[in-house]
């Protein structure tokens, strides 16, 4: 296996990219961050991705985490980016434009892969639910280390309102929610997801967990809840790691 690959994490507000050490599951270069032209053209997004790539690494594969459903490298939904992305062959176009091997997957699935391989879900068997709290709520579901891709649980309706409209990190800002009001919403969402999936572990990811590393202790769940260990880098580490997966959704190659 190549020791390094490049990870790209496309978000609603920024694009992050770095060289990733695939043996350690850590960054091997500085993380570059550019503004995400989320609602502009597809071309503008590729230009932004190109500007965020680490220099001098032309031959390395790139993994791209995208904030929507991605099946076989093709974008199927676009919640926080322009509708023009729907149907776009992201993996194929990225490979052509960037001149290297490219894979594309859902951003929360990428973060989940990283946490299960290198972080808070390492060696955990059973059902693990990873939730990313950012512009939206992303979800990644694992059963004995195998990813069930594109679960989209952030769009689950909880008491008449979509989960991500109740408890995404962005909602705390835009809705000017107090910390305790936001926590109440997040607890409601976690409780509903627990009642439907009965996971053995829930891992919370996203920038908000960097500012509030104690977040897990504020969730009253019937299963253990942990904050992701890879913090805001999980998405790009997982995207880079996805370049090594041979059978699409299998997490472990052993
Ligand atoms: C999208 C998901 C994405 C999540 C986090 C949701 O609105 O539908 O695909 O994983 O936001 O970006």
Short mmCIF file of C-alpha atoms and ligand atoms in Angstrom, two decimals:
data_model
loop_
_atom_site.label_atom_id
_atom_site.label_comp_id
_atom_site.label_asym_id
_atom_site.label_seq_id
_atom_site.Cartn_x
_atom_site.Cartn_y
_atom_site.Cartn_z
CA UNK A 1 0.00 0.00 0.00
CA UNK A 2 1.20 3.52 -0.78
CA UNK A 3 2.23 5.16 2.49
CA UNK A 4 0.47 8.42 1.71
CA UNK A 5 -2.56 9.71 -0.17
CA UNK A 6 -4.26 13.06 -0.38
CA UNK A 7 -7.54 13.67 1.42
CA UNK A 8 -10.02 16.36 0.42
CA UNK A 9 -13.06 17.25 2.53
CA UNK A 10 -15.63 19.37 0.71
CA UNK A 11 -17.91 21.21 3.11
CA UNK A 12 -20.63 23.81 2.86
CA UNK A 13 -18.29 26.57 4.03
CA UNK A 14 -14.74 25.34 3.42
CA UNK A 15 -12.66 22.77 1.54
CA UNK A 16 -9.86 21.15 3.51
CA UNK A 17 -7.03 19.13 2.08
CA UNK A 18 -3.83 17.50 3.32
CA UNK A 19 -1.38 14.76 2.68
CA UNK A 20 -2.34 11.81 4.90
CA UNK A 21 -0.08 9.13 6.35
CA UNK A 22 -2.13 5.99 5.75
CA UNK A 23 -0.28 3.87 8.27
CA UNK A 24 -0.68 6.24 11.19
CA UNK A 25 -3.97 7.81 10.14
CA UNK A 26 -2.60 11.30 10.67
CA UNK A 27 -1.75 14.34 8.60
CA UNK A 28 1.63 14.28 6.88
CA UNK A 29 1.43 17.89 5.72
CA UNK A 30 -0.13 21.09 6.88
CA UNK A 31 -3.90 21.19 6.41
CA UNK A 32 -4.85 23.63 3.66
CA UNK A 33 -8.21 25.30 3.83
CA UNK A 34 -9.97 27.38 1.17
CA UNK A 35 -13.45 28.86 0.99
CA UNK A 36 -15.98 26.45 -0.51
CA UNK A 37 -17.80 27.80 -3.57
CA UNK A 38 -20.64 25.47 -2.52
CA UNK A 39 -23.43 27.20 -4.40
CA UNK A 40 -21.39 28.22 -7.49
CA UNK A 41 -20.51 26.16 -10.52
CA UNK A 42 -18.93 22.73 -10.53
CA UNK A 43 -15.95 24.32 -12.33
CA UNK A 44 -15.43 26.77 -9.48
CA UNK A 45 -15.38 23.85 -7.03
CA UNK A 46 -12.69 21.99 -9.01
CA UNK A 47 -10.61 25.17 -9.20
CA UNK A 48 -10.92 25.49 -5.41
CA UNK A 49 -9.98 21.83 -4.89
CA UNK A 50 -6.93 22.29 -7.12
CA UNK A 51 -5.85 25.33 -5.14
CA UNK A 52 -6.19 23.38 -1.88
CA UNK A 53 -4.11 20.35 -2.94
CA UNK A 54 -0.70 19.93 -1.34
CA UNK A 55 2.01 20.88 -3.83
CA UNK A 56 4.59 18.54 -5.40
CA UNK A 57 2.51 15.41 -4.95
CA UNK A 58 1.33 14.89 -8.49
CA UNK A 59 1.39 11.11 -8.47
CA UNK A 60 -0.52 10.44 -5.25
CA UNK A 61 -4.11 9.21 -5.26
CA UNK A 62 -6.78 11.57 -3.95
CA UNK A 63 -9.90 10.72 -1.94
CA UNK A 64 -12.73 13.25 -1.90
CA UNK A 65 -15.42 13.46 0.80
CA UNK A 66 -18.57 15.14 -0.56
CA UNK A 67 -21.56 16.46 1.45
CA UNK A 68 -24.20 14.32 -0.27
CA UNK A 69 -24.94 10.77 -1.37
CA UNK A 70 -22.18 9.39 -3.62
CA UNK A 71 -22.76 6.02 -5.27
CA UNK A 72 -20.02 4.44 -7.38
CA UNK A 73 -18.30 7.82 -7.55
CA UNK A 74 -21.41 9.62 -8.84
CA UNK A 75 -23.12 12.35 -6.77
CA UNK A 76 -26.78 11.60 -6.09
CA UNK A 77 -27.92 14.34 -3.69
CA UNK A 78 -26.71 17.85 -2.91
CA UNK A 79 -28.02 19.25 0.36
CA UNK A 80 -25.48 22.02 0.90
CA UNK A 81 -24.09 22.51 -2.62
CA UNK A 82 -25.61 23.55 -5.94
CA UNK A 83 -28.20 21.20 -7.50
CA UNK A 84 -25.99 20.96 -10.63
CA UNK A 85 -23.94 18.39 -8.70
CA UNK A 86 -26.72 15.81 -8.83
CA UNK A 87 -25.68 13.17 -11.38
CA UNK A 88 -22.12 14.51 -11.62
CA UNK A 89 -19.44 11.76 -11.99
CA UNK A 90 -17.19 13.20 -9.28
CA UNK A 91 -14.60 10.41 -9.03
CA UNK A 92 -14.15 10.12 -12.80
CA UNK A 93 -14.00 13.85 -13.46
CA UNK A 94 -11.63 14.43 -10.53
CA UNK A 95 -9.32 11.69 -11.87
CA UNK A 96 -9.28 13.36 -15.31
CA UNK A 97 -8.90 16.92 -14.06
CA UNK A 98 -6.32 16.17 -11.40
CA UNK A 99 -4.51 13.55 -13.51
CA UNK A 100 -4.33 10.84 -10.84
CA UNK A 101 -6.36 8.06 -9.24
CA UNK A 102 -9.40 9.53 -7.48
CA UNK A 103 -12.19 8.12 -5.34
CA UNK A 104 -15.24 9.95 -3.99
CA UNK A 105 -17.53 9.14 -1.10
CA UNK A 106 -19.96 10.76 1.31
CA UNK A 107 -18.19 13.10 3.76
CA UNK A 108 -19.66 11.48 6.90
CA UNK A 109 -18.79 8.02 5.61
CA UNK A 110 -15.22 9.29 5.16
CA UNK A 111 -15.09 10.63 8.74
CA UNK A 112 -16.56 7.36 10.00
CA UNK A 113 -13.99 5.26 8.14
CA UNK A 114 -11.21 7.28 9.76
CA UNK A 115 -12.66 6.99 13.28
CA UNK A 116 -13.19 3.24 12.92
CA UNK A 117 -9.78 2.59 11.45
CA UNK A 118 -7.66 4.99 13.50
CA UNK A 119 -9.77 6.75 16.14
CA UNK A 120 -12.56 6.37 18.69
CA UNK A 121 -14.10 3.32 17.01
CA UNK A 122 -10.88 1.37 16.58
CA UNK A 123 -11.46 -2.34 17.19
CA UNK A 124 -15.10 -1.80 18.20
CA UNK A 125 -17.41 -4.54 17.01
CA UNK A 126 -21.19 -4.46 16.75
CA UNK A 127 -23.17 -1.49 15.46
CA UNK A 128 -21.41 1.87 15.52
CA UNK A 129 -23.13 5.10 14.53
CA UNK A 130 -20.90 8.05 13.62
CA UNK A 131 -22.59 11.47 13.48
CA UNK A 132 -20.93 14.57 12.03
CA UNK A 133 -22.22 17.87 13.33
CA UNK A 134 -21.48 20.73 10.95
CA UNK A 135 -23.42 22.61 8.29
CA UNK A 136 -25.73 19.58 8.31
CA UNK A 137 -25.77 16.30 10.20
CA UNK A 138 -24.03 13.45 8.44
CA UNK A 139 -24.18 9.81 9.47
CA UNK A 140 -22.02 6.74 8.94
CA UNK A 141 -23.22 3.35 10.09
CA UNK A 142 -20.91 0.38 10.67
CA UNK A 143 -21.71 -3.21 11.49
CA UNK A 144 -18.67 -5.15 12.73
CA UNK A 145 -16.43 -2.68 10.95
CA UNK A 146 -18.32 -2.79 7.65
CA UNK A 147 -19.73 0.47 6.40
CA UNK A 148 -23.37 0.67 5.32
CA UNK A 149 -22.81 3.66 2.99
CA UNK A 150 -24.96 6.75 2.41
CA UNK A 151 -27.28 6.40 5.41
CA UNK A 152 -28.36 10.10 5.45
CA UNK A 153 -29.84 9.96 8.95
CA UNK A 154 -29.49 13.73 9.34
CA UNK A 155 -32.61 14.01 7.20
CA UNK A 156 -34.67 11.78 9.47
CA UNK A 157 -37.78 13.60 10.68
CA UNK A 158 -37.75 13.82 14.47
CA UNK A 159 -41.02 15.08 15.98
CA UNK A 160 -41.98 16.86 12.77
CA UNK A 161 -38.62 18.45 11.95
CA UNK A 162 -35.52 17.16 10.16
CA UNK A 163 -32.77 16.10 12.57
CA UNK A 164 -30.20 18.40 10.94
CA UNK A 165 -32.53 21.40 11.19
CA UNK A 166 -32.77 20.75 14.92
CA UNK A 167 -29.21 19.97 15.89
CA UNK A 168 -26.55 20.63 13.20
CA UNK A 169 -23.75 22.80 14.61
CA UNK A 170 -24.79 25.53 12.16
CA UNK A 171 -28.29 25.69 13.70
CA UNK A 172 -26.84 26.73 17.04
CA UNK A 173 -25.39 29.81 15.29
CA UNK A 174 -28.15 30.67 12.84
CA UNK A 175 -30.92 29.94 15.36
CA UNK A 176 -28.92 31.73 18.12
CA UNK A 177 -29.60 28.76 20.41
CA UNK A 178 -28.10 28.70 23.87
CA UNK A 179 -25.74 25.79 24.50
CA UNK A 180 -28.35 24.03 26.67
CA UNK A 181 -31.18 24.55 24.15
CA UNK A 182 -29.00 23.13 21.38
CA UNK A 183 -27.99 20.20 23.59
CA UNK A 184 -31.65 19.47 24.23
CA UNK A 185 -32.22 19.25 20.47
CA UNK A 186 -29.16 17.06 19.98
CA UNK A 187 -30.28 14.75 22.78
CA UNK A 188 -33.69 14.42 21.13
CA UNK A 189 -32.06 13.45 17.82
CA UNK A 190 -29.62 11.01 19.42
CA UNK A 191 -32.43 9.43 21.43
CA UNK A 192 -34.52 8.88 18.29
CA UNK A 193 -31.60 7.41 16.35
CA UNK A 194 -30.84 5.14 19.28
CA UNK A 195 -34.44 3.94 19.43
CA UNK A 196 -34.31 3.00 15.73
CA UNK A 197 -30.83 1.47 15.49
CA UNK A 198 -29.79 0.38 18.99
CA UNK A 199 -26.10 1.00 18.29
CA UNK A 200 -23.35 -0.25 20.61
CA UNK A 201 -21.43 3.01 20.32
CA UNK A 202 -22.13 6.52 19.04
CA UNK A 203 -19.22 8.72 17.91
CA UNK A 204 -19.75 12.47 17.53
CA UNK A 205 -17.52 14.30 15.03
CA UNK A 206 -17.18 17.79 13.60
CA UNK A 207 -15.46 21.06 14.43
CA UNK A 208 -17.83 21.62 17.37
CA UNK A 209 -16.22 18.67 19.16
CA UNK A 210 -12.88 20.51 19.02
CA UNK A 211 -14.36 23.47 20.86
CA UNK A 212 -16.32 21.21 23.24
CA UNK A 213 -14.38 17.98 23.83
CA UNK A 214 -16.72 17.16 26.75
CA UNK A 215 -19.76 17.06 24.44
CA UNK A 216 -20.21 13.29 24.78
CA UNK A 217 -20.77 13.60 28.52
CA UNK A 218 -23.74 15.87 27.89
CA UNK A 219 -25.62 13.26 25.88
CA UNK A 220 -27.98 11.05 27.89
CA UNK A 221 -27.81 7.94 25.74
CA UNK A 222 -28.50 4.29 26.49
CA UNK A 223 -25.22 3.35 24.78
CA UNK A 224 -21.71 4.78 25.19
CA UNK A 225 -21.09 8.07 23.37
CA UNK A 226 -17.58 9.24 22.46
CA UNK A 227 -16.20 12.27 20.73
CA UNK A 228 -14.15 11.43 17.62
CA UNK A 229 -10.40 11.31 18.25
CA UNK A 230 -9.39 12.72 14.89
CA UNK A 231 -11.38 15.90 15.47
CA UNK A 232 -11.85 18.11 12.40
CA UNK A 233 -9.37 16.00 10.37
CA UNK A 234 -11.48 12.81 10.36
CA UNK A 235 -13.15 13.64 7.02
CA UNK A 236 -9.96 14.18 5.10
CA UNK A 237 -8.09 11.30 6.75
CA UNK A 238 -10.98 8.96 5.88
CA UNK A 239 -11.20 10.25 2.32
CA UNK A 240 -7.48 9.53 1.81
CA UNK A 241 -7.88 6.13 3.46
CA UNK A 242 -10.75 5.30 1.06
CA UNK A 243 -8.23 5.30 -1.82
CA UNK A 244 -6.87 2.05 -0.36
CA UNK A 245 -10.18 0.20 -0.15
CA UNK A 246 -10.46 -2.48 -2.77
CA UNK A 247 -14.06 -3.55 -2.39
CA UNK A 248 -15.85 -0.24 -1.97
CA UNK A 249 -17.46 -0.49 1.44
CA UNK A 250 -15.25 -2.90 3.37
CA UNK A 251 -13.35 -1.13 6.08
CA UNK A 252 -10.65 -3.54 6.97
CA UNK A 253 -8.47 -5.22 4.41
CA UNK A 254 -7.34 -7.94 6.85
C1 LIG B 1 -26.13 15.55 3.59
C2 LIG B 1 -25.22 14.40 3.89
C3 LIG B 1 -23.93 14.92 4.50
C4 LIG B 1 -24.24 15.80 5.71
C5 LIG B 1 -23.00 16.42 6.28
C6 LIG B 1 -26.38 16.32 4.87
O1 LIG B 1 -27.24 17.39 4.64
O2 LIG B 1 -27.36 15.09 3.06
O3 LIG B 1 -24.94 13.67 2.73
O4 LIG B 1 -23.15 13.83 4.89
O5 LIG B 1 -25.13 16.84 5.35
O6 LIG B 1 -22.32 17.18 5.34
#
